[in-house]
PDB file of C-alpha atoms in Angstrom:
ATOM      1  CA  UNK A   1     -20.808 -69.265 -36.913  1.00 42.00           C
ATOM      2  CA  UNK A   2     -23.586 -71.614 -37.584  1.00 44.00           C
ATOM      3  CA  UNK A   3     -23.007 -73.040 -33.286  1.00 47.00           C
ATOM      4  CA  UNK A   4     -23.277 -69.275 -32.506  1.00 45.00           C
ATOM      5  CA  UNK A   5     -26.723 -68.543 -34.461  1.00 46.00           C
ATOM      6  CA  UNK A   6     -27.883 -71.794 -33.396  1.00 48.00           C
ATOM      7  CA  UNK A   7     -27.157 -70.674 -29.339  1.00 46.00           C
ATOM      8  CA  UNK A   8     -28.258 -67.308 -29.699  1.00 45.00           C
ATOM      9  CA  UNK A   9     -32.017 -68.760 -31.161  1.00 46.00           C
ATOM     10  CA  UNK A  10     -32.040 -71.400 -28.471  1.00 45.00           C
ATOM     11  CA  UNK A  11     -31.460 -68.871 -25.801  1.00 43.00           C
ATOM     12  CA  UNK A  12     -33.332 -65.778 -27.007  1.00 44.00           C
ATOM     13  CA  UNK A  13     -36.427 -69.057 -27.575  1.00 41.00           C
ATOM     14  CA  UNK A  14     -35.919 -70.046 -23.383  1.00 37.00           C
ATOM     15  CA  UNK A  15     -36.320 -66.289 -22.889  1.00 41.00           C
ATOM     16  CA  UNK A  16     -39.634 -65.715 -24.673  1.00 40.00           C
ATOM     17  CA  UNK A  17     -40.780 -69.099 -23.565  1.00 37.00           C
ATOM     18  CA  UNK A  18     -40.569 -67.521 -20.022  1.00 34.00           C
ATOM     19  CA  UNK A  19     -42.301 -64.797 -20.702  1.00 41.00           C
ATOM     20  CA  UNK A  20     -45.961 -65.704 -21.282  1.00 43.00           C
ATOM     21  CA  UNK A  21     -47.804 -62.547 -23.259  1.00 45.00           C
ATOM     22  CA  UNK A  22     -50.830 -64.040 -23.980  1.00 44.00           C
ATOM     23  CA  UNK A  23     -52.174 -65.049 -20.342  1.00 45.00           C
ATOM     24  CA  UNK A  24     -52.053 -62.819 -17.500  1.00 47.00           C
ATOM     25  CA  UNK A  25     -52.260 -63.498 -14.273  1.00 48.00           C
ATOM     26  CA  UNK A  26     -54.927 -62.256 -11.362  1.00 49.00           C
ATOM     27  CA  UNK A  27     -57.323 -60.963 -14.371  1.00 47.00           C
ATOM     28  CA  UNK A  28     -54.687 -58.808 -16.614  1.00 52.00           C
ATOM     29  CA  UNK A  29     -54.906 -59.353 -20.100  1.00 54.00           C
ATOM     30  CA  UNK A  30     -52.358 -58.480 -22.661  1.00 60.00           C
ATOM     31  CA  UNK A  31     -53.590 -57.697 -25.980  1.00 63.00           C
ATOM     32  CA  UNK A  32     -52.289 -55.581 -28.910  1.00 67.00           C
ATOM     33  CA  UNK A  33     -48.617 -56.991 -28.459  1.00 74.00           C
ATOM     34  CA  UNK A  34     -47.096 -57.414 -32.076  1.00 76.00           C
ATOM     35  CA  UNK A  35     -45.338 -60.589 -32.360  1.00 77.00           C
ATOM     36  CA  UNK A  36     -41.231 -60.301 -33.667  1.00 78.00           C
ATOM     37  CA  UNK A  37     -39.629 -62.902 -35.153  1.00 82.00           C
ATOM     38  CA  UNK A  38     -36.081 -62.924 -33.581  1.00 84.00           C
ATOM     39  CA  UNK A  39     -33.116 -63.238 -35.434  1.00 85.00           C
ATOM     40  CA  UNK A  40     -29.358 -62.955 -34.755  1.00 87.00           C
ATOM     41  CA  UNK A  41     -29.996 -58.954 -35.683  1.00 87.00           C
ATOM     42  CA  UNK A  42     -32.255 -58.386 -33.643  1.00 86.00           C
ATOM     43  CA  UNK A  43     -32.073 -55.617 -31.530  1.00 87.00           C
ATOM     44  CA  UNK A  44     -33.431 -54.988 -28.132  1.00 86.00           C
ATOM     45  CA  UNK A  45     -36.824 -53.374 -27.309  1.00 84.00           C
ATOM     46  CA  UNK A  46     -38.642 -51.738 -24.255  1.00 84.00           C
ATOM     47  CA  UNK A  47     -42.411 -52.384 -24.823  1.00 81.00           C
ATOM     48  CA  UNK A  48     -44.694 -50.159 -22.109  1.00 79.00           C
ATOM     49  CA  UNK A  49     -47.633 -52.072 -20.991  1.00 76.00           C
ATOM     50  CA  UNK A  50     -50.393 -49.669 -19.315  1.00 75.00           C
ATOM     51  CA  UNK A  51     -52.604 -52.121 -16.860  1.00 72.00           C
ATOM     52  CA  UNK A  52     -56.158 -51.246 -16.686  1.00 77.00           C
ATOM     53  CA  UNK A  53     -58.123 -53.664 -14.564  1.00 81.00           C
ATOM     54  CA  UNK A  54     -61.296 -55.018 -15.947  1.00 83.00           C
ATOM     55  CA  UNK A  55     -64.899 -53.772 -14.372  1.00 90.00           C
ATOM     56  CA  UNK A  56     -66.678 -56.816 -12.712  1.00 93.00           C
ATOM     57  CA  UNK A  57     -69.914 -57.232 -11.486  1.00 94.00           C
ATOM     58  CA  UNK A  58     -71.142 -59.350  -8.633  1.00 95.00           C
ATOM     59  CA  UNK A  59     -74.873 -60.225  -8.363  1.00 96.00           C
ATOM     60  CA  UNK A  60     -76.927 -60.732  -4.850  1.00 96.00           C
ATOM     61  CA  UNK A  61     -80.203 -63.041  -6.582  1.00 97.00           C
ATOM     62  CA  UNK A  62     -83.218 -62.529  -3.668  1.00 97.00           C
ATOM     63  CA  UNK A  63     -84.682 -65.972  -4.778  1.00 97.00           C
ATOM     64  CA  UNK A  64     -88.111 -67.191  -3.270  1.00 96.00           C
ATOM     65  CA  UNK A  65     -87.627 -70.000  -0.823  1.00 95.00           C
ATOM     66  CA  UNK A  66     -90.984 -71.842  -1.913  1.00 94.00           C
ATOM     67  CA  UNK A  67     -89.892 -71.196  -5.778  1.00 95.00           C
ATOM     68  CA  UNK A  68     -86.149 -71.494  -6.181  1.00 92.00           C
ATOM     69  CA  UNK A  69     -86.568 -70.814  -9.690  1.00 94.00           C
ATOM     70  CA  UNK A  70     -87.975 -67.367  -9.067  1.00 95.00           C
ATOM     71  CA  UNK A  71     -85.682 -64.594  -8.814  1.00 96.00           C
ATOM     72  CA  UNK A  72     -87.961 -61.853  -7.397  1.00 96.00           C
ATOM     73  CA  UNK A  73     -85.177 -59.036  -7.370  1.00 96.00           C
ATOM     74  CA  UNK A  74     -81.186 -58.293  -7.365  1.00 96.00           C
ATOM     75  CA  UNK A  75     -78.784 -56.079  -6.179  1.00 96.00           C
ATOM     76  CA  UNK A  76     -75.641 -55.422  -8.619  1.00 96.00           C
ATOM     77  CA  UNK A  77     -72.602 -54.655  -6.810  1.00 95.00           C
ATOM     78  CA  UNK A  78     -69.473 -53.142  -9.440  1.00 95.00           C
ATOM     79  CA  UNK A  79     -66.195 -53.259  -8.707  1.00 94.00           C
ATOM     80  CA  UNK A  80     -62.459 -53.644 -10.418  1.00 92.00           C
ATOM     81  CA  UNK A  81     -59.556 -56.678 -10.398  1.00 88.00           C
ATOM     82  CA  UNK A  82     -57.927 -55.965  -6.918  1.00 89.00           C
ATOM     83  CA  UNK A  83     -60.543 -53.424  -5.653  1.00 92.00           C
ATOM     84  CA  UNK A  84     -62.481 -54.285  -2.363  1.00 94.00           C
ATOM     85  CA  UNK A  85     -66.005 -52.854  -2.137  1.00 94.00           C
ATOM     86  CA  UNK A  86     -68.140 -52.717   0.689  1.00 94.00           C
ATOM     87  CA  UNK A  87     -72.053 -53.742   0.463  1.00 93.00           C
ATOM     88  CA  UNK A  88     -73.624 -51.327   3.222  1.00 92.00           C
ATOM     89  CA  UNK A  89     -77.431 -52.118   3.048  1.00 93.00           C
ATOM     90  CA  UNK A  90     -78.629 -55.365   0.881  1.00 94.00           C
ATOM     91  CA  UNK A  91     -81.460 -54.122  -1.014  1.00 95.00           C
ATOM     92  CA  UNK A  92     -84.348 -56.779  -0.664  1.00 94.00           C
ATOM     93  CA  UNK A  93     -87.615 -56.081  -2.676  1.00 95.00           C
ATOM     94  CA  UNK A  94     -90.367 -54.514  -0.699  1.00 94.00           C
ATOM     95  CA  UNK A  95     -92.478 -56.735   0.321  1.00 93.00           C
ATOM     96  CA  UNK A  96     -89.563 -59.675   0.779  1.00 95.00           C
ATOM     97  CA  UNK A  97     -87.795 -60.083   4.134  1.00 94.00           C
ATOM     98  CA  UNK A  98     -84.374 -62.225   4.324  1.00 95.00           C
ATOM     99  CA  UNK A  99     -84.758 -66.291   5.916  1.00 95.00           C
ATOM    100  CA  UNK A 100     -82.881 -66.542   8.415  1.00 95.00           C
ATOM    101  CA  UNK A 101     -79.696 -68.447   8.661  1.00 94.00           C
ATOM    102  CA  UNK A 102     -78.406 -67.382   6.164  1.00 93.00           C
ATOM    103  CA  UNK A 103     -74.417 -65.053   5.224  1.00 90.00           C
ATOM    104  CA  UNK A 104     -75.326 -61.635   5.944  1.00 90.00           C
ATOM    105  CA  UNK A 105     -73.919 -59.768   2.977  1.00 92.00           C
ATOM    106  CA  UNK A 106     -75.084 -56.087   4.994  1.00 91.00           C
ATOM    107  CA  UNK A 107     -71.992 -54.164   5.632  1.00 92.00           C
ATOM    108  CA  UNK A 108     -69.886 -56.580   4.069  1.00 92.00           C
ATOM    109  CA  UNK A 109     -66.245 -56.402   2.037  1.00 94.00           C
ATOM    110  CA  UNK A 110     -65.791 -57.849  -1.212  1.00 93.00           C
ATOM    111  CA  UNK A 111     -62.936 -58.474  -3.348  1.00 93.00           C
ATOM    112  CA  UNK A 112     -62.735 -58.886  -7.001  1.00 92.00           C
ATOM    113  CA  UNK A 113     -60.484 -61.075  -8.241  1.00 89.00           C
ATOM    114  CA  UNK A 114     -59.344 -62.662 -11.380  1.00 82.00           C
ATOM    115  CA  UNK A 115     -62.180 -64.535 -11.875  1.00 86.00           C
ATOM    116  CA  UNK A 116     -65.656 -63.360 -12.096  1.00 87.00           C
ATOM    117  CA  UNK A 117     -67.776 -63.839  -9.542  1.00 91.00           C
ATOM    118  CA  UNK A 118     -70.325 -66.044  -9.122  1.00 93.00           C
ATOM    119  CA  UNK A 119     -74.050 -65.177  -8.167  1.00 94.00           C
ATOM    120  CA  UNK A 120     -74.787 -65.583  -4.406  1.00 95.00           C
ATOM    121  CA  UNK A 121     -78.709 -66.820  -3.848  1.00 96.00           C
ATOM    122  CA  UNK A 122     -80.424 -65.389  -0.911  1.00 96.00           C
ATOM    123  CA  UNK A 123     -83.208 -66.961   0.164  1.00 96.00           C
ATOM    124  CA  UNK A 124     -86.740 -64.697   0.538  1.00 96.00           C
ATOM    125  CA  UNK A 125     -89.913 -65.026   1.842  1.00 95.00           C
ATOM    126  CA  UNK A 126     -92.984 -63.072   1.402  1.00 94.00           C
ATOM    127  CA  UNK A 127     -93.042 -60.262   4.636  1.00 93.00           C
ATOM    128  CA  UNK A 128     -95.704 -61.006   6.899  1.00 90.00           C
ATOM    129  CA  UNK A 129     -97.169 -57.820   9.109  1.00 90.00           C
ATOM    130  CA  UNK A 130     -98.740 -58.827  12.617  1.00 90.00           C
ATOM    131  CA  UNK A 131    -101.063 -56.337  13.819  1.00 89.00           C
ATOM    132  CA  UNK A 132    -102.579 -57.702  17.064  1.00 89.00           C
ATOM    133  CA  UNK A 133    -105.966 -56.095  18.691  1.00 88.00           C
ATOM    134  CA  UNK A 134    -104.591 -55.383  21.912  1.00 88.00           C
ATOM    135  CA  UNK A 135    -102.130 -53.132  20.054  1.00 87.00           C
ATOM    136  CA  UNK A 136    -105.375 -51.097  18.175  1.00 87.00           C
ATOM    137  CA  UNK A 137    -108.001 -50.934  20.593  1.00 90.00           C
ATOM    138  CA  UNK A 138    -109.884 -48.503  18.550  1.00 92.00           C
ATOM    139  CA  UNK A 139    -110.554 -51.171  15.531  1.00 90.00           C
ATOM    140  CA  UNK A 140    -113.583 -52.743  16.265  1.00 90.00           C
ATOM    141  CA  UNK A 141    -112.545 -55.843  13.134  1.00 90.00           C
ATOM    142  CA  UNK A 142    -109.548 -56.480  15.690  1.00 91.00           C
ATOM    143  CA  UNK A 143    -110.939 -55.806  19.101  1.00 92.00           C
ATOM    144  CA  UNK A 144    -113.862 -55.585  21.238  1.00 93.00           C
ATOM    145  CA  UNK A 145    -114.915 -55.539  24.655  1.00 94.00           C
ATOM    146  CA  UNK A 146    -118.517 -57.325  25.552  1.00 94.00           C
ATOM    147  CA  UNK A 147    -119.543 -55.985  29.511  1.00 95.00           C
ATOM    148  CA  UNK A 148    -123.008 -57.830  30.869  1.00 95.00           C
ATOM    149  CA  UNK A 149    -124.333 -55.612  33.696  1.00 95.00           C
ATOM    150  CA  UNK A 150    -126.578 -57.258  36.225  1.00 94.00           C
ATOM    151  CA  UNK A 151    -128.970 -54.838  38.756  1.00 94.00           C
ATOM    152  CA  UNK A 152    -129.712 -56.423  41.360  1.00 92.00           C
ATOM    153  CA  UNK A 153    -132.792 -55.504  43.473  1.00 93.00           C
ATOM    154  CA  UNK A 154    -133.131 -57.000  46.732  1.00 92.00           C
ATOM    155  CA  UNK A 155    -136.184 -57.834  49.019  1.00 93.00           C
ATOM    156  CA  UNK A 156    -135.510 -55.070  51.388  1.00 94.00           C
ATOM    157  CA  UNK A 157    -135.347 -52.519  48.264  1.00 92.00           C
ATOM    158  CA  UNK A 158    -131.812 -52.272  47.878  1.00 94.00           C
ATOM    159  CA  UNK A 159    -129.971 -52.647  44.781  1.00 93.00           C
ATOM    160  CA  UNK A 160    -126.828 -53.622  43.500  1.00 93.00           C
ATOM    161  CA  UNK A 161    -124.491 -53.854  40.502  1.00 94.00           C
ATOM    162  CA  UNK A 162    -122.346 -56.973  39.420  1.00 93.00           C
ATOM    163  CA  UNK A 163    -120.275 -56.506  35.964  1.00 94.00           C
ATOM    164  CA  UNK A 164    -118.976 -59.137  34.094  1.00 94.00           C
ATOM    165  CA  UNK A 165    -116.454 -58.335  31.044  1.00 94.00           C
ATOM    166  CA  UNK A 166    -114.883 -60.406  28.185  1.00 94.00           C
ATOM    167  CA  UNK A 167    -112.175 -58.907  25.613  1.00 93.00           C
ATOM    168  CA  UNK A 168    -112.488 -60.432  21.790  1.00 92.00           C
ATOM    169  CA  UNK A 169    -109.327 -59.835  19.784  1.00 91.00           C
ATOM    170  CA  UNK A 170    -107.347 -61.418  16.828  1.00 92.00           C
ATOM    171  CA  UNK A 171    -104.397 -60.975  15.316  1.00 91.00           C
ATOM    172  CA  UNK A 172    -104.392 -59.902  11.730  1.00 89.00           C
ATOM    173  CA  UNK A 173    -101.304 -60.799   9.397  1.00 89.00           C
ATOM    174  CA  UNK A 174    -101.031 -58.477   6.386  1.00 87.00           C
ATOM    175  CA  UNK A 175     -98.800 -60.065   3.343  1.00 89.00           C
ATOM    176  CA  UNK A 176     -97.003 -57.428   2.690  1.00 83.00           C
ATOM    177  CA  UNK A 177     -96.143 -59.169  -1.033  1.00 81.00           C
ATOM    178  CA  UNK A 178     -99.882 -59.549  -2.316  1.00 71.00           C
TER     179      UNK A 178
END
C-alpha cells in the first residue's frame, strides 16, 4: 500500500508539474486559483477559467529632431491581447510636420501582444509656411513692380515712349510653431 500511495503522489506531482497555473502564455494571467494539496483521496475537479485579455496601450512620442529629449505631443492608441487595431490618421501637433524617412504609422495595423508595447519616437520638426510674392501680388511687403517711363521728344517734334520694368519679390516663411 505504501508503493501505491507513493505512485499515485509521484504521478498526480508529473501532472501538476505540467500544468503551469501561475504563468500564462501570450499575456493571460491566472489568478484567484486556490491551491489543493493532493492526497490519495482526492477527488477530481473541473475548475472554469473565464479569459479576459488585458487593455494595452501603445504610445506614438512626436519628439523634436533638434531636442530629442522633448516630447512635444502623443497619440495613445488602446487595444486588447490578440486584438489588431488600425491607426488611420497620426495625430501630429499643429504646428509640427513629420521628417521624412521615417515608418509611416498612417493607416497602419497593429497587434497587441503579450508584451506591452514599447513607445515608437517620431521625429518632428517645426512646420515651415512658404508664401512666395509671385503667389500674392496684391501684398506690397512681398511684391512690387518698379516701371521707369522715358518720353522721348525728338528734333522733328515727335515723341515717343520706352518702358522699362523690374519685379521685387521675396519669399516669406511663416513658423507655423512660434
Amino acid at each position: 500500500m505504501s508503493k501505491f500511495t507513493d505512485m499515485f503522489n509521484k504521478s498526480i506531482r508529473a501532472e501538476i508539474e505540467f500544468i503551469d497555473l501561475d504563468n500564462g502564455e501570450d499575456g493571460k494571467q491566472i489568478d484567484g486559483i486556490k491551491e489543493v494539496k493532493v492526497t490519495p483521496d482526492t477527488k477530481s475537479s473541473v475548475i472554469d477559467v473565464n479569459y479576459v485579455p488585458v487593455e494595452q496601450k501603445f504610445v506614438l512620442n512626436y519628439v523634436d529632431k533638434n531636442d530629442p529629449k522633448h516630447v512635444v505631443g502623443h497619440q495613445d492608441i488602446l487595444g486588447k491581447i490578440g486584438e489588431t487595431v488600425v491607426i488611420d490618421k497620426m495625430k501630429i501637433p499643429k504646428g509640427w510636420t513629420e521628417v521624412p524617412g521615417q515608418p509611416d504609422y498612417n493607416n497602419y495595423h497593429y497587434k497587441f501582444g503579450s508584451k506591452l508595447p514599447e513607445p515608437k519616437n517620431i521625429l518632428v520638426e517645426h512646420k515651415i509656411d512658404e508664401i512666395s510674392g509671385l503667389q500674392d501680388k496684391n501684398n506690397p511687403e512681398l511684391y512690387r513692380e518698379v516701371t521707369r517711363t522715358v518720353n522721348i521728344t525728338y528734333p522733328d517734334g515727335q515723341t515717343g515712349t520706352g518702358k522699362q520694368q523690374i519685379v521685387f519679390y521675396r519669399i516669406k516663411q511663416v513658423d507655423e510653431e512660434n
